[in-house]
Amino acid sequence: MTDEIDIPTEPRAAVDALATHLTATADRPVPPATNRWLGEAEAVARDATSDGLDTQTRRKRVRQVATLLESADETGDVVADRHIEAAIECCRVVLANE
């Protein structure tokens, strides 16, 4: 994965991209302890994409994802790391206007 990853600048699109990036880490060779953090972050991110969520709840979910990603250890996988970096950037887009 050498191409630049585009990060959406619109918060709702960034939430969708966040979930997509975390889903992409599921098939990567990541240590089990780190994979647990990523799996939980992915589940919360997918919940944040749900229709009908108000902006406050969506942001709360994204804050939870950001906290989970901060807790995750190194993956040892370049592709997973790039997706995690992109996911963190997506969180920043969503949370920038708080």
Short mmCIF file of N, CA, C and O in Angstrom, two decimals:
data_model
loop_
_atom_site.label_atom_id
_atom_site.label_comp_id
_atom_site.label_asym_id
_atom_site.label_seq_id
_atom_site.Cartn_x
_atom_site.Cartn_y
_atom_site.Cartn_z
N MET A 1 0.84 -1.17 0.00
CA MET A 1 0.00 0.00 0.00
C MET A 1 0.88 1.24 0.00
O MET A 1 1.20 1.79 1.03
N THR A 2 1.30 1.66 -1.15
CA THR A 2 2.19 2.80 -1.25
C THR A 2 1.46 4.06 -1.68
O THR A 2 2.02 5.14 -1.61
N ASP A 3 0.26 3.94 -2.16
CA ASP A 3 -0.51 5.10 -2.60
C ASP A 3 -0.96 5.91 -1.40
O ASP A 3 -1.18 5.39 -0.31
N GLU A 4 -1.12 7.21 -1.64
CA GLU A 4 -1.63 8.10 -0.61
C GLU A 4 -3.09 7.75 -0.33
O GLU A 4 -3.86 7.50 -1.25
N ILE A 5 -3.47 7.74 0.92
CA ILE A 5 -4.85 7.45 1.29
C ILE A 5 -5.59 8.77 1.43
O ILE A 5 -5.15 9.66 2.16
N ASP A 6 -6.70 8.90 0.70
CA ASP A 6 -7.51 10.10 0.80
C ASP A 6 -8.39 10.03 2.04
O ASP A 6 -9.07 9.02 2.27
N ILE A 7 -8.37 11.10 2.81
CA ILE A 7 -9.20 11.20 4.01
C ILE A 7 -10.33 12.17 3.70
O ILE A 7 -10.08 13.31 3.31
N PRO A 8 -11.57 11.74 3.84
CA PRO A 8 -12.70 12.66 3.58
C PRO A 8 -12.63 13.87 4.50
O PRO A 8 -12.20 13.77 5.65
N THR A 9 -13.08 15.00 4.00
CA THR A 9 -13.09 16.21 4.82
C THR A 9 -14.46 16.48 5.42
O THR A 9 -14.59 17.30 6.32
N GLU A 10 -15.47 15.78 4.95
CA GLU A 10 -16.83 15.92 5.47
C GLU A 10 -17.01 14.89 6.58
O GLU A 10 -16.69 13.71 6.39
N PRO A 11 -17.47 15.31 7.76
CA PRO A 11 -17.55 14.39 8.90
C PRO A 11 -18.32 13.09 8.64
O PRO A 11 -17.88 12.02 9.04
N ARG A 12 -19.47 13.16 7.98
CA ARG A 12 -20.26 11.93 7.78
C ARG A 12 -19.50 10.95 6.88
O ARG A 12 -19.49 9.75 7.13
N ALA A 13 -18.86 11.46 5.85
CA ALA A 13 -18.05 10.60 4.97
C ALA A 13 -16.85 10.05 5.72
O ALA A 13 -16.42 8.90 5.50
N ALA A 14 -16.31 10.84 6.64
CA ALA A 14 -15.16 10.38 7.44
C ALA A 14 -15.56 9.24 8.36
O ALA A 14 -14.76 8.33 8.60
N VAL A 15 -16.78 9.25 8.88
CA VAL A 15 -17.27 8.16 9.73
C VAL A 15 -17.33 6.86 8.91
O VAL A 15 -16.90 5.81 9.36
N ASP A 16 -17.85 6.97 7.70
CA ASP A 16 -17.93 5.79 6.84
C ASP A 16 -16.54 5.26 6.50
O ASP A 16 -16.29 4.06 6.53
N ALA A 17 -15.61 6.18 6.18
CA ALA A 17 -14.24 5.78 5.86
C ALA A 17 -13.55 5.17 7.08
O ALA A 17 -12.79 4.20 6.95
N LEU A 18 -13.84 5.70 8.25
CA LEU A 18 -13.29 5.16 9.50
C LEU A 18 -13.65 3.68 9.64
O LEU A 18 -12.77 2.83 9.87
N ALA A 19 -14.91 3.37 9.48
CA ALA A 19 -15.36 1.98 9.59
C ALA A 19 -14.71 1.11 8.52
O ALA A 19 -14.28 -0.02 8.79
N THR A 20 -14.58 1.63 7.31
CA THR A 20 -13.97 0.87 6.22
C THR A 20 -12.51 0.57 6.51
O THR A 20 -12.05 -0.57 6.30
N HIS A 21 -11.78 1.53 7.01
CA HIS A 21 -10.35 1.31 7.32
C HIS A 21 -10.19 0.28 8.44
O HIS A 21 -9.29 -0.56 8.39
N LEU A 22 -11.03 0.34 9.44
CA LEU A 22 -10.91 -0.62 10.53
C LEU A 22 -11.33 -2.01 10.10
O LEU A 22 -10.72 -3.00 10.51
N THR A 23 -12.32 -2.11 9.24
CA THR A 23 -12.71 -3.41 8.69
C THR A 23 -11.56 -4.02 7.91
O THR A 23 -11.33 -5.23 7.96
N ALA A 24 -10.80 -3.18 7.22
CA ALA A 24 -9.67 -3.67 6.41
C ALA A 24 -8.55 -4.27 7.26
O ALA A 24 -7.77 -5.08 6.77
N THR A 25 -8.49 -3.91 8.54
CA THR A 25 -7.44 -4.47 9.40
C THR A 25 -7.78 -5.89 9.86
O THR A 25 -6.90 -6.62 10.31
N ALA A 26 -9.04 -6.28 9.73
CA ALA A 26 -9.47 -7.58 10.25
C ALA A 26 -8.78 -8.76 9.57
O ALA A 26 -8.57 -9.79 10.20
N ASP A 27 -8.41 -8.62 8.31
CA ASP A 27 -7.78 -9.71 7.57
C ASP A 27 -6.25 -9.64 7.59
O ASP A 27 -5.60 -10.42 6.91
N ARG A 28 -5.72 -8.71 8.34
CA ARG A 28 -4.27 -8.54 8.39
C ARG A 28 -3.66 -9.39 9.51
O ARG A 28 -4.33 -9.69 10.50
N PRO A 29 -2.40 -9.77 9.37
CA PRO A 29 -1.72 -10.56 10.41
C PRO A 29 -1.29 -9.67 11.58
O PRO A 29 -0.18 -9.17 11.64
N VAL A 30 -2.22 -9.46 12.49
CA VAL A 30 -2.01 -8.57 13.63
C VAL A 30 -1.97 -9.42 14.90
O VAL A 30 -2.74 -10.37 15.02
N PRO A 31 -1.08 -9.09 15.85
CA PRO A 31 -1.04 -9.85 17.11
C PRO A 31 -2.41 -9.88 17.80
O PRO A 31 -3.16 -8.89 17.74
N PRO A 32 -2.75 -10.99 18.43
CA PRO A 32 -4.07 -11.14 19.04
C PRO A 32 -4.47 -10.02 20.01
O PRO A 32 -5.62 -9.57 19.99
N ALA A 33 -3.55 -9.56 20.83
CA ALA A 33 -3.89 -8.51 21.80
C ALA A 33 -4.27 -7.22 21.08
O ALA A 33 -5.25 -6.56 21.43
N THR A 34 -3.53 -6.88 20.05
CA THR A 34 -3.83 -5.68 19.26
C THR A 34 -5.12 -5.88 18.48
O THR A 34 -5.94 -4.97 18.35
N ASN A 35 -5.30 -7.08 17.96
CA ASN A 35 -6.50 -7.39 17.18
C ASN A 35 -7.77 -7.21 18.02
O ASN A 35 -8.80 -6.78 17.49
N ARG A 36 -7.71 -7.50 19.29
CA ARG A 36 -8.88 -7.29 20.16
C ARG A 36 -9.27 -5.82 20.21
O ARG A 36 -10.45 -5.47 20.12
N TRP A 37 -8.27 -4.94 20.38
CA TRP A 37 -8.54 -3.50 20.41
C TRP A 37 -9.12 -3.04 19.08
O TRP A 37 -10.08 -2.28 19.03
N LEU A 38 -8.51 -3.53 17.99
CA LEU A 38 -8.98 -3.13 16.66
C LEU A 38 -10.38 -3.66 16.38
O LEU A 38 -11.20 -2.96 15.78
N GLY A 39 -10.66 -4.88 16.82
CA GLY A 39 -11.99 -5.45 16.63
C GLY A 39 -13.06 -4.66 17.36
O GLY A 39 -14.15 -4.42 16.82
N GLU A 40 -12.75 -4.26 18.58
CA GLU A 40 -13.72 -3.46 19.33
C GLU A 40 -13.90 -2.09 18.68
O GLU A 40 -15.02 -1.59 18.54
N ALA A 41 -12.79 -1.49 18.23
CA ALA A 41 -12.87 -0.20 17.54
C ALA A 41 -13.70 -0.31 16.27
O ALA A 41 -14.52 0.56 15.96
N GLU A 42 -13.51 -1.41 15.55
CA GLU A 42 -14.29 -1.63 14.33
C GLU A 42 -15.79 -1.73 14.63
O GLU A 42 -16.61 -1.14 13.94
N ALA A 43 -16.14 -2.47 15.68
CA ALA A 43 -17.55 -2.62 16.04
C ALA A 43 -18.18 -1.28 16.40
O ALA A 43 -19.30 -0.97 15.96
N VAL A 44 -17.47 -0.47 17.16
CA VAL A 44 -18.00 0.85 17.54
C VAL A 44 -18.09 1.75 16.31
O VAL A 44 -19.06 2.49 16.14
N ALA A 45 -17.09 1.68 15.43
CA ALA A 45 -17.10 2.49 14.21
C ALA A 45 -18.28 2.10 13.31
O ALA A 45 -18.95 2.97 12.74
N ARG A 46 -18.53 0.80 13.20
CA ARG A 46 -19.68 0.37 12.38
C ARG A 46 -20.97 0.88 13.00
O ARG A 46 -21.90 1.27 12.29
N ASP A 47 -21.05 0.87 14.33
CA ASP A 47 -22.24 1.42 15.00
C ASP A 47 -22.39 2.91 14.69
O ASP A 47 -23.51 3.39 14.50
N ALA A 48 -21.28 3.62 14.60
CA ALA A 48 -21.32 5.06 14.31
C ALA A 48 -21.85 5.35 12.91
O ALA A 48 -22.33 6.46 12.66
N THR A 49 -21.80 4.38 12.02
CA THR A 49 -22.31 4.59 10.67
C THR A 49 -23.82 4.36 10.57
O THR A 49 -24.40 4.60 9.52
N SER A 50 -24.43 3.92 11.66
CA SER A 50 -25.86 3.61 11.64
C SER A 50 -26.70 4.82 11.28
O SER A 50 -26.45 5.94 11.76
N ASP A 51 -27.69 4.60 10.45
CA ASP A 51 -28.65 5.66 10.12
C ASP A 51 -29.45 6.00 11.37
O ASP A 51 -29.70 5.15 12.21
N GLY A 52 -29.83 7.22 11.48
CA GLY A 52 -30.69 7.63 12.58
C GLY A 52 -29.94 8.09 13.83
O GLY A 52 -30.59 8.52 14.78
N LEU A 53 -28.63 7.97 13.84
CA LEU A 53 -27.88 8.47 15.00
C LEU A 53 -27.79 9.98 14.93
O LEU A 53 -27.53 10.55 13.87
N ASP A 54 -27.98 10.64 16.07
CA ASP A 54 -27.81 12.08 16.09
C ASP A 54 -26.30 12.40 16.12
O ASP A 54 -25.48 11.53 16.41
N THR A 55 -25.97 13.61 15.79
CA THR A 55 -24.56 14.03 15.68
C THR A 55 -23.81 13.81 16.98
O THR A 55 -22.66 13.34 16.97
N GLN A 56 -24.42 14.12 18.11
CA GLN A 56 -23.76 13.96 19.40
C GLN A 56 -23.40 12.49 19.66
O GLN A 56 -22.30 12.19 20.11
N THR A 57 -24.33 11.59 19.40
CA THR A 57 -24.07 10.16 19.61
C THR A 57 -23.01 9.66 18.65
O THR A 57 -22.12 8.89 19.03
N ARG A 58 -23.07 10.10 17.39
CA ARG A 58 -22.08 9.68 16.40
C ARG A 58 -20.67 10.12 16.85
O ARG A 58 -19.72 9.36 16.81
N ARG A 59 -20.55 11.35 17.32
CA ARG A 59 -19.25 11.85 17.80
C ARG A 59 -18.79 11.08 19.03
O ARG A 59 -17.60 10.80 19.19
N LYS A 60 -19.72 10.74 19.91
CA LYS A 60 -19.37 9.95 21.09
C LYS A 60 -18.76 8.62 20.67
O LYS A 60 -17.74 8.18 21.22
N ARG A 61 -19.37 7.97 19.68
CA ARG A 61 -18.84 6.70 19.17
C ARG A 61 -17.44 6.89 18.58
O ARG A 61 -16.55 6.07 18.79
N VAL A 62 -17.27 7.96 17.83
CA VAL A 62 -15.96 8.22 17.21
C VAL A 62 -14.91 8.50 18.29
O VAL A 62 -13.77 8.05 18.17
N ARG A 63 -15.28 9.21 19.34
CA ARG A 63 -14.34 9.42 20.46
C ARG A 63 -13.95 8.08 21.08
O ARG A 63 -12.78 7.86 21.44
N GLN A 64 -14.92 7.16 21.21
CA GLN A 64 -14.62 5.83 21.74
C GLN A 64 -13.63 5.10 20.83
O GLN A 64 -12.70 4.46 21.32
N VAL A 65 -13.84 5.21 19.54
CA VAL A 65 -12.92 4.57 18.58
C VAL A 65 -11.53 5.15 18.74
O VAL A 65 -10.53 4.42 18.80
N ALA A 66 -11.43 6.47 18.83
CA ALA A 66 -10.12 7.11 18.98
C ALA A 66 -9.41 6.62 20.24
O ALA A 66 -8.20 6.33 20.21
N THR A 67 -10.14 6.49 21.32
CA THR A 67 -9.56 5.99 22.57
C THR A 67 -9.08 4.55 22.42
O THR A 67 -7.99 4.19 22.88
N LEU A 68 -9.88 3.72 21.77
CA LEU A 68 -9.49 2.33 21.55
C LEU A 68 -8.24 2.24 20.68
O LEU A 68 -7.34 1.43 20.95
N LEU A 69 -8.16 3.07 19.66
CA LEU A 69 -6.98 3.05 18.79
C LEU A 69 -5.74 3.52 19.52
O LEU A 69 -4.64 3.02 19.27
N GLU A 70 -5.89 4.45 20.45
CA GLU A 70 -4.75 4.89 21.26
C GLU A 70 -4.24 3.76 22.15
O GLU A 70 -3.06 3.70 22.47
N SER A 71 -5.13 2.87 22.54
CA SER A 71 -4.77 1.77 23.43
C SER A 71 -4.13 0.59 22.70
O SER A 71 -3.50 -0.25 23.32
N ALA A 72 -4.32 0.53 21.39
CA ALA A 72 -3.80 -0.60 20.61
C ALA A 72 -2.28 -0.52 20.50
O ALA A 72 -1.72 0.56 20.31
N ASP A 73 -1.63 -1.68 20.60
CA ASP A 73 -0.19 -1.75 20.43
C ASP A 73 0.15 -1.79 18.94
O ASP A 73 -0.72 -1.83 18.08
N GLU A 74 1.44 -1.82 18.67
CA GLU A 74 1.92 -1.93 17.29
C GLU A 74 1.37 -3.20 16.64
O GLU A 74 1.20 -4.21 17.30
N THR A 75 1.16 -3.14 15.34
CA THR A 75 0.62 -4.30 14.64
C THR A 75 1.71 -5.16 14.01
O THR A 75 1.51 -6.35 13.82
N GLY A 76 2.81 -4.53 13.64
CA GLY A 76 3.86 -5.28 12.94
C GLY A 76 3.52 -5.50 11.47
O GLY A 76 4.21 -6.22 10.76
N ASP A 77 2.45 -4.87 10.99
CA ASP A 77 2.00 -5.02 9.62
C ASP A 77 1.84 -3.64 9.00
O ASP A 77 1.04 -2.83 9.48
N VAL A 78 2.59 -3.37 7.95
CA VAL A 78 2.59 -2.05 7.32
C VAL A 78 1.20 -1.67 6.80
O VAL A 78 0.75 -0.53 6.97
N VAL A 79 0.51 -2.61 6.19
CA VAL A 79 -0.81 -2.32 5.63
C VAL A 79 -1.80 -1.99 6.75
O VAL A 79 -2.55 -1.01 6.67
N ALA A 80 -1.80 -2.78 7.80
CA ALA A 80 -2.69 -2.51 8.93
C ALA A 80 -2.36 -1.15 9.54
O ALA A 80 -3.27 -0.37 9.87
N ASP A 81 -1.06 -0.85 9.68
CA ASP A 81 -0.66 0.44 10.25
C ASP A 81 -1.17 1.61 9.41
O ASP A 81 -1.62 2.62 9.96
N ARG A 82 -1.12 1.47 8.10
CA ARG A 82 -1.62 2.54 7.22
C ARG A 82 -3.13 2.73 7.40
O ARG A 82 -3.62 3.86 7.44
N HIS A 83 -3.86 1.64 7.53
CA HIS A 83 -5.31 1.75 7.75
C HIS A 83 -5.60 2.37 9.12
O HIS A 83 -6.54 3.16 9.25
N ILE A 84 -4.82 2.02 10.11
CA ILE A 84 -5.02 2.60 11.45
C ILE A 84 -4.71 4.09 11.42
O ILE A 84 -5.47 4.90 11.98
N GLU A 85 -3.64 4.49 10.76
CA GLU A 85 -3.32 5.92 10.63
C GLU A 85 -4.46 6.66 9.93
O GLU A 85 -4.84 7.75 10.35
N ALA A 86 -4.99 6.06 8.88
CA ALA A 86 -6.11 6.68 8.16
C ALA A 86 -7.34 6.77 9.07
O ALA A 86 -8.05 7.79 9.06
N ALA A 87 -7.58 5.73 9.85
CA ALA A 87 -8.72 5.74 10.78
C ALA A 87 -8.57 6.86 11.81
O ALA A 87 -9.54 7.56 12.12
N ILE A 88 -7.36 7.04 12.31
CA ILE A 88 -7.11 8.12 13.28
C ILE A 88 -7.37 9.48 12.64
O ILE A 88 -7.98 10.37 13.25
N GLU A 89 -6.95 9.64 11.39
CA GLU A 89 -7.21 10.90 10.68
C GLU A 89 -8.71 11.12 10.49
O GLU A 89 -9.20 12.23 10.61
N CYS A 90 -9.43 10.05 10.19
CA CYS A 90 -10.89 10.15 10.06
C CYS A 90 -11.51 10.60 11.38
O CYS A 90 -12.44 11.44 11.38
N CYS A 91 -11.03 10.07 12.48
CA CYS A 91 -11.53 10.50 13.80
C CYS A 91 -11.30 12.00 13.98
O CYS A 91 -12.18 12.71 14.47
N ARG A 92 -10.12 12.46 13.59
CA ARG A 92 -9.81 13.89 13.73
C ARG A 92 -10.77 14.76 12.93
O ARG A 92 -11.17 15.83 13.39
N VAL A 93 -11.12 14.31 11.74
CA VAL A 93 -12.06 15.07 10.91
C VAL A 93 -13.41 15.17 11.62
O VAL A 93 -13.99 16.26 11.71
N VAL A 94 -13.89 14.08 12.14
CA VAL A 94 -15.20 14.05 12.79
C VAL A 94 -15.20 14.91 14.06
O VAL A 94 -16.15 15.62 14.35
N LEU A 95 -14.12 14.83 14.81
CA LEU A 95 -14.07 15.49 16.10
C LEU A 95 -13.51 16.91 16.05
O LEU A 95 -13.46 17.59 17.08
N ALA A 96 -13.13 17.39 14.89
CA ALA A 96 -12.49 18.69 14.75
C ALA A 96 -13.36 19.86 15.21
O ALA A 96 -12.87 20.85 15.70
N ASN A 97 -14.66 19.74 15.07
CA ASN A 97 -15.55 20.86 15.39
C ASN A 97 -16.15 20.79 16.79
O ASN A 97 -17.15 21.44 17.04
N GLU A 98 -15.55 20.01 17.65
CA GLU A 98 -16.11 19.90 19.02
C GLU A 98 -15.70 21.09 19.85
O GLU A 98 -14.67 21.66 19.73
#
